XYZ file of C-alpha atoms in Angstrom:
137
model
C -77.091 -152.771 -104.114
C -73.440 -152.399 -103.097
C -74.650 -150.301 -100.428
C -77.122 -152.224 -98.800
C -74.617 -155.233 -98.915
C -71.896 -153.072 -97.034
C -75.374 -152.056 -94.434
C -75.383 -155.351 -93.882
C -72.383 -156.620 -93.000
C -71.450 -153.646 -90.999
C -70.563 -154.808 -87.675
C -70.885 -158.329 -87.994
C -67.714 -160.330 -87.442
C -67.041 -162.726 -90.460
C -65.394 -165.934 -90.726
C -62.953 -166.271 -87.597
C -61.080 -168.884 -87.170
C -63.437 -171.129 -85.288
C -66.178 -170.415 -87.875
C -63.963 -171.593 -90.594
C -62.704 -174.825 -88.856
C -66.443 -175.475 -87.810
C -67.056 -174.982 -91.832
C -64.810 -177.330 -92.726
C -65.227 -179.769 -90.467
C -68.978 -179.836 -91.721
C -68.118 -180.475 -95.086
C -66.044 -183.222 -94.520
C -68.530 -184.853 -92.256
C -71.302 -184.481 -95.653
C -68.623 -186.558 -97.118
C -68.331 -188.858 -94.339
C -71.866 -189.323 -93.500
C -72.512 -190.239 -97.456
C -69.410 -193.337 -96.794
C -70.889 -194.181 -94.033
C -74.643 -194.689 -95.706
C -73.631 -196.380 -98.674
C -71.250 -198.966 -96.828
C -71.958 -199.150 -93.228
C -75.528 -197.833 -91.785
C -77.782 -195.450 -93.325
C -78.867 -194.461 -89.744
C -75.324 -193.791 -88.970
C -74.850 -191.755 -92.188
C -78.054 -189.610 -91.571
C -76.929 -188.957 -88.023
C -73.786 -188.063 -89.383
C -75.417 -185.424 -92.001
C -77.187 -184.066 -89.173
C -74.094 -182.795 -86.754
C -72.604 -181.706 -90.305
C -75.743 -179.785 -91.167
C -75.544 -178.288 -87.361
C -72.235 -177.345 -88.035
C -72.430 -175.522 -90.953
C -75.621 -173.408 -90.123
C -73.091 -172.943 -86.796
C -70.394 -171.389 -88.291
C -72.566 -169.347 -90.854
C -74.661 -167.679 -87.533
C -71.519 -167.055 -85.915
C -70.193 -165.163 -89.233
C -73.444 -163.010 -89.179
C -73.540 -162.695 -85.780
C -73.386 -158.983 -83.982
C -72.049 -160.258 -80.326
C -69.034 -159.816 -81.027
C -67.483 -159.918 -77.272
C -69.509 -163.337 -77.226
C -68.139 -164.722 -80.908
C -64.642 -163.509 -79.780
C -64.592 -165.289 -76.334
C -65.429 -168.611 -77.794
C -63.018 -167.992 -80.812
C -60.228 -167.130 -77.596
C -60.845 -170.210 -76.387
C -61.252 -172.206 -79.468
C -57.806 -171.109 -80.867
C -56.133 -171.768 -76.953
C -57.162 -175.366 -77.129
C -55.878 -175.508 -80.558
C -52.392 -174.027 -79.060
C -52.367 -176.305 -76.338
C -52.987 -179.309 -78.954
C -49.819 -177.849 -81.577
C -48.093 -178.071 -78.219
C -48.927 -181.858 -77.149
C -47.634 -182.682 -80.462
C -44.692 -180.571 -80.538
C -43.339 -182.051 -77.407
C -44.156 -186.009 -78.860
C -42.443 -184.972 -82.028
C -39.810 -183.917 -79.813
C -39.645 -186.655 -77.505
C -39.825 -189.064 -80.382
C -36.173 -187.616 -82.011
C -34.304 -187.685 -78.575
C -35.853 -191.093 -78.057
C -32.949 -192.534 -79.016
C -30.728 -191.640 -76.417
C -33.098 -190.350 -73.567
C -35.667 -191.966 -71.539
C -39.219 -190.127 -70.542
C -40.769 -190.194 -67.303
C -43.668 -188.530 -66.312
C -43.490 -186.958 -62.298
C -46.443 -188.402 -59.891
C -45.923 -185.303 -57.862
C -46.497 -182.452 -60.342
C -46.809 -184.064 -63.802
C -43.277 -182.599 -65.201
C -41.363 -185.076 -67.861
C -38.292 -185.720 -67.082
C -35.664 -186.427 -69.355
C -32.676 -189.415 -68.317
C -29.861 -190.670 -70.411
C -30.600 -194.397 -71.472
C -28.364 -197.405 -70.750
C -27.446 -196.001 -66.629
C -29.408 -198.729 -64.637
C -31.414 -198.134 -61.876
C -30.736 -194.793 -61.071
C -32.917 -191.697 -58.751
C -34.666 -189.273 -60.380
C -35.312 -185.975 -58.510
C -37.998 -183.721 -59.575
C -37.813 -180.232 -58.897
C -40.832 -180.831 -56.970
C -38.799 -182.802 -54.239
C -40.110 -185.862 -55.577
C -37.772 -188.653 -56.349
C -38.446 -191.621 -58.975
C -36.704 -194.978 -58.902
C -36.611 -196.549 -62.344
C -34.561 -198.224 -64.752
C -33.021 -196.654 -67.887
């Protein structure tokens, strides 16, 4: 039995990270969709159940799944988004400390922040990208 278990799973690729934040994320959407039909809607809670159904079958076909240059592409670009969102919120957190005694602007030109001592006045602001801000700090 062992064996034919070990057949099976041979090259298959498992629970990856997208499979297990798809898994999840389905789970807590059963729980959500049965909030949202007791209190709210029972339409909205069966629509609800539905995406967290899709997402659980989801992430259980990509487990099983043998394209494995396919499953890993879309797990690439699942776990760069999630980079690029620790990032966002790295840089707020980050922002938020040196609020105190800095002031952020955001570039027109190239969409760089720029970081200016508070309590200056109206002073220039030059972006490296030869663009130049007017404001007040």
């Amino acid at each position: 039995m062992r064996e034919k278990i070990n057949k099976f799973f041979y090259g298959r690729q498992g629970m990856d990270e997208l499979s297990k934040a798809l898994f999840w994320a389905g789970l807590v959407f059963i729980l959500l969709a049965g909030l949202v039909g007791v209190f709210i809607n029972a339409f909205l809670g069966s629509f609800i159940r539905w995406i967290a159904l899709f997402m659980l079958i989801y992430s259980f076909v990509r487990a099983f799944s043998r394209r494995l240059t396919q499953r890993d592409a879309e797990n690439y670009l699942y776990l760069n988004w999630l980079a690029r969102r620790r990032q966002s919120f790295e840089n707020y957190k980050d922002r938020r400390r040196q609020s105190k005694d800095f002031k952020f602007f955001k570039c027109p030109g190239c969409g760089a922040m720029l970081r200016v001592p508070k309590g200056k006045g109206k002073i220039h602001i030059h972006c490296k990208c030869g663009y130049t801000l007017y404001r007040k700090t």
